[in-house]
mmCIF file of C-alpha atoms and ligand atoms in Angstrom:
data_model
loop_
_atom_site.group_PDB
_atom_site.id
_atom_site.type_symbol
_atom_site.label_atom_id
_atom_site.label_comp_id
_atom_site.label_asym_id
_atom_site.label_seq_id
_atom_site.Cartn_x
_atom_site.Cartn_y
_atom_site.Cartn_z
ATOM 1 C CA UNK A 1 -0.028 -0.056 0.075
ATOM 2 C CA UNK A 2 1.207 3.569 -0.754
ATOM 3 C CA UNK A 3 2.555 5.514 2.180
ATOM 4 C CA UNK A 4 0.662 8.661 2.481
ATOM 5 C CA UNK A 5 0.849 10.411 5.823
ATOM 6 C CA UNK A 6 -1.497 13.065 7.243
ATOM 7 C CA UNK A 7 -1.955 14.438 10.604
ATOM 8 C CA UNK A 8 -2.983 17.769 12.132
ATOM 9 C CA UNK A 9 -3.754 19.957 15.239
ATOM 10 C CA UNK A 10 -6.264 22.455 16.140
ATOM 11 C CA UNK A 11 -4.806 25.846 16.368
ATOM 12 C CA UNK A 12 -6.270 26.904 19.707
ATOM 13 C CA UNK A 13 -2.874 27.571 21.451
ATOM 14 C CA UNK A 14 0.855 26.887 21.255
ATOM 15 C CA UNK A 15 2.004 23.237 21.225
ATOM 16 C CA UNK A 16 3.432 21.788 24.507
ATOM 17 C CA UNK A 17 5.526 18.951 25.446
ATOM 18 C CA UNK A 18 2.555 16.665 25.486
ATOM 19 C CA UNK A 19 2.008 17.332 21.821
ATOM 20 C CA UNK A 20 5.722 16.645 21.421
ATOM 21 C CA UNK A 21 5.817 13.237 22.840
ATOM 22 C CA UNK A 22 2.242 12.235 21.779
ATOM 23 C CA UNK A 23 2.616 12.963 18.120
ATOM 24 C CA UNK A 24 5.343 15.296 16.898
ATOM 25 C CA UNK A 25 8.244 12.935 17.870
ATOM 26 C CA UNK A 26 6.530 10.301 15.700
ATOM 27 C CA UNK A 27 6.232 12.867 12.831
ATOM 28 C CA UNK A 28 9.881 13.640 13.019
ATOM 29 C CA UNK A 29 10.839 9.978 13.007
ATOM 30 C CA UNK A 30 8.537 9.455 9.837
ATOM 31 C CA UNK A 31 10.104 12.483 8.218
ATOM 32 C CA UNK A 32 13.648 11.089 8.763
ATOM 33 C CA UNK A 33 12.772 7.558 7.724
ATOM 34 C CA UNK A 34 11.389 8.967 4.327
ATOM 35 C CA UNK A 35 9.970 6.477 1.830
ATOM 36 C CA UNK A 36 6.567 8.016 1.855
ATOM 37 C CA UNK A 37 4.826 9.378 -1.297
ATOM 38 C CA UNK A 38 3.223 12.471 0.553
ATOM 39 C CA UNK A 39 3.352 13.861 4.057
ATOM 40 C CA UNK A 40 0.811 16.520 5.110
ATOM 41 C CA UNK A 41 0.440 18.335 8.391
ATOM 42 C CA UNK A 42 -2.785 20.219 8.499
ATOM 43 C CA UNK A 43 -3.587 23.174 10.709
ATOM 44 C CA UNK A 44 -7.105 22.322 11.496
ATOM 45 C CA UNK A 45 -8.685 25.899 11.863
ATOM 46 C CA UNK A 46 -12.156 24.825 10.581
ATOM 47 C CA UNK A 47 -12.172 22.152 13.182
ATOM 48 C CA UNK A 48 -11.038 24.684 15.850
ATOM 49 C CA UNK A 49 -13.900 26.917 14.930
ATOM 50 C CA UNK A 50 -16.446 24.166 15.872
ATOM 51 C CA UNK A 51 -16.102 25.221 19.444
ATOM 52 C CA UNK A 52 -14.745 28.765 18.877
ATOM 53 C CA UNK A 53 -17.155 30.356 16.446
ATOM 54 C CA UNK A 54 -17.023 33.615 18.289
ATOM 55 C CA UNK A 55 -13.320 33.547 18.639
ATOM 56 C CA UNK A 56 -12.047 33.620 15.042
ATOM 57 C CA UNK A 57 -9.163 36.017 15.986
ATOM 58 C CA UNK A 58 -7.741 33.518 18.426
ATOM 59 C CA UNK A 59 -7.881 30.708 15.865
ATOM 60 C CA UNK A 60 -6.401 32.804 13.152
ATOM 61 C CA UNK A 61 -3.493 33.995 15.273
ATOM 62 C CA UNK A 62 -2.759 30.620 16.521
ATOM 63 C CA UNK A 63 -2.561 29.268 12.961
ATOM 64 C CA UNK A 64 0.747 30.978 12.665
ATOM 65 C CA UNK A 65 1.824 29.997 16.003
ATOM 66 C CA UNK A 66 1.352 26.381 15.387
ATOM 67 C CA UNK A 67 3.071 26.669 12.110
ATOM 68 C CA UNK A 68 6.119 28.195 13.896
ATOM 69 C CA UNK A 69 5.921 25.443 16.498
ATOM 70 C CA UNK A 70 6.098 22.689 13.860
ATOM 71 C CA UNK A 71 8.979 24.245 12.086
ATOM 72 C CA UNK A 72 10.760 24.903 15.434
ATOM 73 C CA UNK A 73 10.208 21.405 16.404
ATOM 74 C CA UNK A 74 12.142 20.273 13.307
ATOM 75 C CA UNK A 75 9.308 19.599 10.685
ATOM 76 C CA UNK A 76 11.135 20.179 7.378
ATOM 77 C CA UNK A 77 8.953 22.261 5.054
ATOM 78 C CA UNK A 78 10.870 20.720 2.050
ATOM 79 C CA UNK A 79 9.705 17.333 3.160
ATOM 80 C CA UNK A 80 6.348 17.880 4.509
ATOM 81 C CA UNK A 81 3.341 19.864 3.282
ATOM 82 C CA UNK A 82 1.981 22.116 6.064
ATOM 83 C CA UNK A 83 -1.253 23.713 5.075
ATOM 84 C CA UNK A 84 -4.288 25.494 6.578
ATOM 85 C CA UNK A 85 -7.619 23.299 6.476
ATOM 86 C CA UNK A 86 -9.967 26.209 5.568
ATOM 87 C CA UNK A 87 -7.908 26.959 2.512
ATOM 88 C CA UNK A 88 -8.934 23.504 1.017
ATOM 89 C CA UNK A 89 -12.710 23.990 0.629
ATOM 90 C CA UNK A 90 -13.005 20.694 -1.102
ATOM 91 C CA UNK A 91 -12.875 19.068 2.330
ATOM 92 C CA UNK A 92 -15.986 20.792 3.271
ATOM 93 C CA UNK A 93 -17.762 19.359 0.180
ATOM 94 C CA UNK A 94 -16.614 15.878 0.991
ATOM 95 C CA UNK A 95 -17.863 16.312 4.515
ATOM 96 C CA UNK A 96 -21.403 16.978 3.227
ATOM 97 C CA UNK A 97 -21.365 13.623 1.259
ATOM 98 C CA UNK A 98 -19.936 11.780 4.324
ATOM 99 C CA UNK A 99 -22.530 13.077 6.519
ATOM 100 C CA UNK A 100 -25.145 10.931 4.915
ATOM 101 C CA UNK A 101 -23.201 7.884 5.869
ATOM 102 C CA UNK A 102 -23.119 8.507 9.510
ATOM 103 C CA UNK A 103 -25.987 8.173 11.935
ATOM 104 C CA UNK A 104 -26.745 10.488 14.862
ATOM 105 C CA UNK A 105 -26.395 7.530 17.233
ATOM 106 C CA UNK A 106 -22.879 6.774 15.983
ATOM 107 C CA UNK A 107 -21.780 10.403 16.295
ATOM 108 C CA UNK A 108 -22.930 10.836 19.829
ATOM 109 C CA UNK A 109 -21.095 7.672 20.925
ATOM 110 C CA UNK A 110 -17.720 9.000 19.698
ATOM 111 C CA UNK A 111 -15.880 8.782 23.158
ATOM 112 C CA UNK A 112 -13.488 11.711 22.365
ATOM 113 C CA UNK A 113 -16.425 13.967 21.343
ATOM 114 C CA UNK A 114 -18.321 12.886 24.466
ATOM 115 C CA UNK A 115 -15.416 13.766 26.766
ATOM 116 C CA UNK A 116 -14.779 17.064 25.044
ATOM 117 C CA UNK A 117 -18.482 17.945 25.161
ATOM 118 C CA UNK A 118 -18.429 17.298 28.856
ATOM 119 C CA UNK A 119 -15.255 19.274 29.439
ATOM 120 C CA UNK A 120 -16.623 22.232 27.539
ATOM 121 C CA UNK A 121 -19.811 22.097 29.624
ATOM 122 C CA UNK A 122 -21.846 22.141 26.357
ATOM 123 C CA UNK A 123 -24.760 19.972 27.521
ATOM 124 C CA UNK A 124 -27.590 20.512 25.256
ATOM 125 C CA UNK A 125 -26.115 23.517 23.683
ATOM 126 C CA UNK A 126 -23.435 21.671 21.813
ATOM 127 C CA UNK A 127 -23.006 23.151 18.359
ATOM 128 C CA UNK A 128 -23.895 20.759 15.496
ATOM 129 C CA UNK A 129 -20.536 21.496 13.788
ATOM 130 C CA UNK A 130 -18.821 20.339 16.945
ATOM 131 C CA UNK A 131 -20.654 16.954 16.970
ATOM 132 C CA UNK A 132 -19.982 16.637 13.299
ATOM 133 C CA UNK A 133 -16.321 17.212 13.542
ATOM 134 C CA UNK A 134 -15.196 13.667 13.334
ATOM 135 C CA UNK A 135 -16.901 13.562 9.917
ATOM 136 C CA UNK A 136 -15.016 16.528 8.714
ATOM 137 C CA UNK A 137 -11.804 14.882 10.151
ATOM 138 C CA UNK A 138 -12.588 11.835 7.991
ATOM 139 C CA UNK A 139 -12.734 14.123 5.019
ATOM 140 C CA UNK A 140 -9.353 15.557 5.998
ATOM 141 C CA UNK A 141 -7.801 12.100 6.212
ATOM 142 C CA UNK A 142 -9.608 10.449 3.129
ATOM 143 C CA UNK A 143 -9.339 13.633 1.007
ATOM 144 C CA UNK A 144 -5.628 12.758 0.487
ATOM 145 C CA UNK A 145 -5.749 9.148 0.176
ATOM 146 C CA UNK A 146 -3.995 8.877 3.716
ATOM 147 C CA UNK A 147 -2.829 5.545 4.817
ATOM 148 C CA UNK A 148 -0.956 6.550 7.914
ATOM 149 C CA UNK A 149 -1.967 8.996 10.679
ATOM 150 C CA UNK A 150 0.480 9.710 13.446
ATOM 151 C CA UNK A 151 -1.643 10.906 16.409
ATOM 152 C CA UNK A 152 -1.988 10.912 20.255
ATOM 153 C CA UNK A 153 -4.137 8.391 21.800
ATOM 154 C CA UNK A 154 -7.149 10.627 22.160
ATOM 155 C CA UNK A 155 -7.693 10.526 18.365
ATOM 156 C CA UNK A 156 -8.017 6.814 18.103
ATOM 157 C CA UNK A 157 -11.814 7.264 17.909
ATOM 158 C CA UNK A 158 -11.512 9.636 15.077
ATOM 159 C CA UNK A 159 -9.493 7.257 13.046
ATOM 160 C CA UNK A 160 -11.966 4.407 13.844
ATOM 161 C CA UNK A 161 -14.789 6.545 12.678
ATOM 162 C CA UNK A 162 -12.906 7.551 9.646
ATOM 163 C CA UNK A 163 -12.305 4.010 8.622
ATOM 164 C CA UNK A 164 -16.060 3.221 9.123
ATOM 165 C CA UNK A 165 -16.849 6.112 6.835
ATOM 166 C CA UNK A 166 -14.445 4.982 4.221
ATOM 167 C CA UNK A 167 -15.893 1.301 4.376
ATOM 168 C CA UNK A 168 -19.385 2.771 4.110
ATOM 169 C CA UNK A 169 -18.417 4.843 1.104
ATOM 170 C CA UNK A 170 -16.839 1.941 -0.570
ATOM 171 C CA UNK A 171 -19.722 -0.300 0.103
ATOM 172 C CA UNK A 172 -22.307 2.175 -1.004
ATOM 173 C CA UNK A 173 -20.689 3.688 -4.163
ATOM 174 C CA UNK A 174 -17.596 1.829 -4.940
ATOM 175 C CA UNK A 175 -14.302 1.013 -3.606
ATOM 176 C CA UNK A 176 -12.138 4.308 -3.789
ATOM 177 C CA UNK A 177 -10.628 4.542 -0.361
ATOM 178 C CA UNK A 178 -7.906 2.819 1.373
ATOM 179 C CA UNK A 179 -8.416 2.409 5.116
ATOM 180 C CA UNK A 180 -6.077 4.548 7.250
ATOM 181 C CA UNK A 181 -4.163 3.303 10.148
ATOM 182 C CA UNK A 182 -3.034 5.374 13.258
ATOM 183 C CA UNK A 183 0.524 5.415 14.499
ATOM 184 C CA UNK A 184 0.868 5.822 18.163
ATOM 185 C CA UNK A 185 4.001 6.363 20.304
ATOM 186 C CA UNK A 186 5.813 3.218 21.329
ATOM 187 C CA UNK A 187 6.436 4.333 24.880
ATOM 188 C CA UNK A 188 3.276 4.069 26.808
ATOM 189 C CA UNK A 189 4.121 7.074 29.060
ATOM 190 C CA UNK A 190 3.925 9.204 25.912
ATOM 191 C CA UNK A 191 0.381 8.404 25.219
ATOM 192 C CA UNK A 192 -1.230 10.999 27.459
ATOM 193 C CA UNK A 193 0.981 13.308 29.432
ATOM 194 C CA UNK A 194 -0.455 14.791 32.504
ATOM 195 C CA UNK A 195 -0.220 18.429 33.285
ATOM 196 C CA UNK A 196 2.376 19.826 35.560
ATOM 197 C CA UNK A 197 -0.382 20.096 38.234
ATOM 198 C CA UNK A 198 -1.079 16.415 38.076
ATOM 199 C CA UNK A 199 -4.444 16.758 36.325
ATOM 200 C CA UNK A 200 -5.241 14.250 33.498
ATOM 201 C CA UNK A 201 -4.392 16.485 30.569
ATOM 202 C CA UNK A 202 -2.265 19.500 29.622
ATOM 203 C CA UNK A 203 -4.465 22.350 28.655
ATOM 204 C CA UNK A 204 -3.964 25.966 28.243
ATOM 205 C CA UNK A 205 -7.003 26.961 30.376
ATOM 206 C CA UNK A 206 -5.717 24.861 33.367
ATOM 207 C CA UNK A 207 -2.299 26.753 33.131
ATOM 208 C CA UNK A 208 -0.548 23.381 33.572
ATOM 209 C CA UNK A 209 1.462 23.180 30.234
ATOM 210 C CA UNK A 210 5.061 23.420 29.446
ATOM 211 C CA UNK A 211 5.218 24.926 26.038
ATOM 212 C CA UNK A 212 7.826 24.162 23.257
ATOM 213 C CA UNK A 213 8.528 27.917 23.156
ATOM 214 C CA UNK A 214 8.984 28.483 26.743
ATOM 215 C CA UNK A 215 12.013 30.304 28.013
ATOM 216 C CA UNK A 216 14.590 28.499 30.167
ATOM 217 C CA UNK A 217 13.440 30.156 33.445
ATOM 218 C CA UNK A 218 9.738 29.430 32.696
ATOM 219 C CA UNK A 219 10.415 25.847 32.166
ATOM 220 C CA UNK A 220 12.507 25.451 35.350
ATOM 221 C CA UNK A 221 9.950 27.321 37.351
ATOM 222 C CA UNK A 222 7.113 25.050 36.112
ATOM 223 C CA UNK A 223 9.090 21.909 36.841
ATOM 224 C CA UNK A 224 10.039 23.186 40.411
ATOM 225 C CA UNK A 225 6.367 23.753 41.030
ATOM 226 C CA UNK A 226 5.198 20.447 39.620
ATOM 227 C CA UNK A 227 2.999 18.147 41.670
ATOM 228 C CA UNK A 228 4.902 15.220 43.144
ATOM 229 C CA UNK A 229 3.748 13.387 46.301
ATOM 230 C CA UNK A 230 2.105 15.536 49.002
ATOM 231 C CA UNK A 231 3.156 13.013 51.641
ATOM 232 C CA UNK A 232 6.832 13.063 50.679
ATOM 233 C CA UNK A 233 7.678 15.877 53.138
ATOM 234 C CA UNK A 234 11.107 15.126 54.401
ATOM 235 C CA UNK A 235 13.813 13.687 52.132
ATOM 236 C CA UNK A 236 13.835 10.571 54.379
ATOM 237 C CA UNK A 237 10.292 10.000 53.778
ATOM 238 C CA UNK A 238 9.336 7.147 51.384
ATOM 239 C CA UNK A 239 7.771 8.723 48.180
ATOM 240 C CA UNK A 240 5.177 7.521 45.679
ATOM 241 C CA UNK A 241 6.008 7.495 41.959
ATOM 242 C CA UNK A 242 2.424 6.837 40.813
ATOM 243 C CA UNK A 243 0.640 10.004 40.148
ATOM 244 C CA UNK A 244 3.947 12.003 40.575
ATOM 245 C CA UNK A 245 4.346 14.292 37.608
ATOM 246 C CA UNK A 246 8.028 14.328 37.740
ATOM 247 C CA UNK A 247 8.236 10.538 37.298
ATOM 248 C CA UNK A 248 5.459 10.619 34.709
ATOM 249 C CA UNK A 249 7.686 13.076 32.671
ATOM 250 C CA UNK A 250 10.870 11.065 33.310
ATOM 251 C CA UNK A 251 9.077 8.081 32.003
ATOM 252 C CA UNK A 252 8.319 9.866 28.870
ATOM 253 C CA UNK A 253 11.521 11.832 28.314
ATOM 254 C CA UNK A 254 14.517 10.260 30.148
ATOM 255 C CA UNK A 255 16.830 7.826 28.383
ATOM 256 C CA UNK A 256 19.914 5.864 29.692
ATOM 257 C CA UNK A 257 21.916 8.750 28.026
ATOM 258 C CA UNK A 258 20.244 11.329 30.283
ATOM 259 C CA UNK A 259 21.384 9.296 33.329
ATOM 260 C CA UNK A 260 25.029 9.056 32.037
ATOM 261 C CA UNK A 261 24.997 12.745 31.503
ATOM 262 C CA UNK A 262 23.048 14.306 34.310
ATOM 263 C CA UNK A 263 22.753 11.654 37.033
ATOM 264 C CA UNK A 264 25.522 9.151 36.776
ATOM 265 C CA UNK A 265 25.004 7.803 40.319
ATOM 266 C CA UNK A 266 21.931 6.088 39.058
ATOM 267 C CA UNK A 267 22.001 3.528 36.160
ATOM 268 C CA UNK A 268 18.266 4.038 35.023
ATOM 269 C CA UNK A 269 14.942 5.131 35.842
ATOM 270 C CA UNK A 270 14.017 1.926 37.783
ATOM 271 C CA UNK A 271 17.016 2.568 40.316
ATOM 272 C CA UNK A 272 15.881 6.273 40.719
ATOM 273 C CA UNK A 273 12.313 5.153 41.321
ATOM 274 C CA UNK A 274 13.251 2.394 43.813
ATOM 275 C CA UNK A 275 15.299 5.078 45.901
ATOM 276 C CA UNK A 276 12.566 7.523 45.876
ATOM 277 C CA UNK A 277 10.062 4.738 47.052
ATOM 278 C CA UNK A 278 12.391 3.730 49.692
ATOM 279 C CA UNK A 279 12.991 7.291 51.009
ATOM 280 C CA UNK A 280 16.259 9.474 51.117
ATOM 281 C CA UNK A 281 15.704 11.057 47.761
ATOM 282 C CA UNK A 282 14.407 14.573 47.638
ATOM 283 C CA UNK A 283 12.040 16.170 45.037
ATOM 284 C CA UNK A 284 14.623 18.971 44.329
ATOM 285 C CA UNK A 285 17.063 16.461 42.900
ATOM 286 C CA UNK A 286 14.628 14.643 40.701
ATOM 287 C CA UNK A 287 13.122 18.086 39.578
ATOM 288 C CA UNK A 288 16.642 19.327 38.609
ATOM 289 C CA UNK A 289 17.237 16.215 36.688
ATOM 290 C CA UNK A 290 14.132 16.577 34.786
ATOM 291 C CA UNK A 291 14.864 20.205 34.178
ATOM 292 C CA UNK A 292 18.206 19.273 32.634
ATOM 293 C CA UNK A 293 16.622 16.766 30.259
ATOM 294 C CA UNK A 294 13.818 19.184 29.153
ATOM 295 C CA UNK A 295 16.249 22.188 28.722
ATOM 296 C CA UNK A 296 18.336 20.058 26.462
ATOM 297 C CA UNK A 297 15.242 19.063 24.407
ATOM 298 C CA UNK A 298 13.686 22.479 24.090
ATOM 299 C CA UNK A 299 16.710 24.745 23.578
ATOM 300 C CA UNK A 300 17.274 23.897 19.893
ATOM 301 C CA UNK A 301 13.538 24.118 19.367
ATOM 302 C CA UNK A 302 13.391 27.568 20.856
ATOM 303 C CA UNK A 303 16.339 28.791 18.883
ATOM 304 C CA UNK A 304 14.957 27.574 15.587
ATOM 305 C CA UNK A 305 11.685 29.221 16.390
ATOM 306 C CA UNK A 306 13.480 32.600 16.969
ATOM 307 C CA UNK A 307 14.995 32.272 13.439
ATOM 308 C CA UNK A 308 11.695 31.487 11.756
ATOM 309 C CA UNK A 309 9.931 34.251 13.635
ATOM 310 C CA UNK A 310 11.986 36.625 11.669
ATOM 311 C CA UNK A 311 10.136 35.583 8.399
ATOM 312 C CA UNK A 312 6.437 35.279 9.119
ATOM 313 C CA UNK A 313 5.663 36.516 5.647
ATOM 314 C CA UNK A 314 7.825 33.620 4.226
ATOM 315 C CA UNK A 315 5.930 31.194 6.304
ATOM 316 C CA UNK A 316 2.509 32.481 5.243
ATOM 317 C CA UNK A 317 3.592 32.243 1.656
ATOM 318 C CA UNK A 318 4.631 28.671 2.073
ATOM 319 C CA UNK A 319 1.278 27.894 3.850
ATOM 320 C CA UNK A 320 -0.728 29.461 0.858
ATOM 321 C CA UNK A 321 1.304 27.590 -1.743
ATOM 322 C CA UNK A 322 1.058 24.369 0.153
ATOM 323 C CA UNK A 323 -2.692 24.743 0.272
ATOM 324 C CA UNK A 324 -2.868 25.155 -3.549
ATOM 325 C CA UNK A 325 -1.025 21.813 -3.906
ATOM 326 C CA UNK A 326 -3.221 20.241 -1.372
ATOM 327 C CA UNK A 327 -6.302 21.524 -3.184
ATOM 328 C CA UNK A 328 -5.211 19.700 -6.412
ATOM 329 C CA UNK A 329 -5.029 16.390 -4.668
ATOM 330 C CA UNK A 330 -8.301 16.990 -2.674
ATOM 331 C CA UNK A 331 -10.184 18.052 -5.831
ATOM 332 C CA UNK A 332 -9.108 14.857 -7.570
ATOM 333 C CA UNK A 333 -10.442 12.846 -4.608
ATOM 334 C CA UNK A 334 -13.588 14.738 -4.774
ATOM 335 C CA UNK A 335 -13.921 14.143 -8.576
ATOM 336 C CA UNK A 336 -13.501 10.403 -7.867
ATOM 337 C CA UNK A 337 -16.116 10.460 -5.202
ATOM 338 C CA UNK A 338 -18.607 12.116 -7.368
ATOM 339 C CA UNK A 339 -17.866 9.731 -10.216
ATOM 340 C CA UNK A 340 -18.349 6.846 -7.802
ATOM 341 C CA UNK A 341 -21.586 8.256 -6.610
ATOM 342 C CA UNK A 342 -22.785 8.870 -10.187
ATOM 343 C CA UNK A 343 -23.188 12.590 -9.410
ATOM 344 C CA UNK A 344 -22.623 13.518 -12.991
ATOM 345 C CA UNK A 345 -25.226 15.851 -14.655
ATOM 346 C CA UNK A 346 -23.437 16.001 -17.982
ATOM 347 C CA UNK A 347 -25.406 12.634 -18.538
ATOM 348 C CA UNK A 348 -28.472 14.741 -19.156
ATOM 349 C CA UNK A 349 -26.757 16.879 -21.915
ATOM 350 C CA UNK A 350 -28.121 16.129 -25.260
ATOM 351 C CA UNK A 351 -25.438 18.150 -26.985
ATOM 352 C CA UNK A 352 -22.090 16.592 -26.104
HETATM 353 N N1 LIG B 1 -8.557 16.413 15.930
HETATM 354 C C1 LIG B 1 -7.099 16.799 15.852
HETATM 355 C C2 LIG B 1 -6.847 17.506 17.243
HETATM 356 O O1 LIG B 1 -7.764 17.758 17.949
HETATM 357 C C3 LIG B 1 -6.804 17.665 14.745
HETATM 358 C C4 LIG B 1 -7.114 17.080 13.466
HETATM 359 C C5 LIG B 1 -7.933 17.582 12.533
HETATM 360 C C6 LIG B 1 -6.474 15.863 12.914
HETATM 361 N N2 LIG B 1 -7.897 16.841 11.390
HETATM 362 C C7 LIG B 1 -7.097 15.852 11.485
HETATM 363 C C8 LIG B 1 -5.569 15.042 13.219
HETATM 364 C C9 LIG B 1 -6.729 14.712 10.735
HETATM 365 C C10 LIG B 1 -5.218 13.958 12.372
HETATM 366 C C11 LIG B 1 -5.767 13.890 11.198
HETATM 367 O O2 LIG B 1 -5.770 17.632 17.555
#
């Protein structure tokens, strides 16, 4: 099967280290590995508007922020097509046809949509566009013949629903879509990174994120204030590693290399955890260790960002050009869809 990769993010804020381990790290790996036919990263502004209808400025401003975050993280614009969703209107038309293949019951059963609806306190006032965004996400994915979707764990229900829509289209009108597969991080600790306050998710509104663009002092401050084990008061007290944010991040970010470099008195994370659990290891020490690791990861990202920030015009031009290329591909998919559906009114023309 052809290797066509597509993924995306909603531009509602800057990208943070949860995005990095959850999906960006895999994108970088795929980019380096090569051997793909096309690789798209979509900035999902249309999807972001499904719960930000009155906040277009925020979404628009964050489109550029997210583009900067990608480039800073090391996404290479000569290998990957980064484009803006709303600049490919064919996706909206596809969404219309896909809508007829999905039931209300199926839509409202999508666990991610359910969770997000609750989180936003929508109850009965949930916008129709929001409930339907998995259908538009299916168009994002299928519109480019995507076979691989590198995402975080929370997106699995979307890929599942996309596969169902593809199958339903294929069965109803004719086989034109390959079924896309998700690519998740190998390391389980990277699937869902907790916030610095210990709550289940990093989110801008909770103020518990470490952003890719954070300055060194901000990073350190956030780590020094991170939630650990409230009962671990004296250094000699035994400490808990479960639910401890510092260990959750060390699970995701530390390697044997990090130990050699910054904490050679321990061989690996298991040894460090064992010492913490036994007692005699203070929070400051593990926090400074984590700080070293994250500073090393984020420094080159921050520096690259500062370079790219000098050329916002160039980034916008790239995004516009990329959208044109994306449109060509999406229009071809749309043409094939309409052909398969038999939606061709030239058949009625008597003069050919
Ligand atoms: N739903 C994704 C998120 O919230 C963003 C997204 C939109 C996406 N379209 C996509 C992800 C297509 C992967 C593929 O981050």
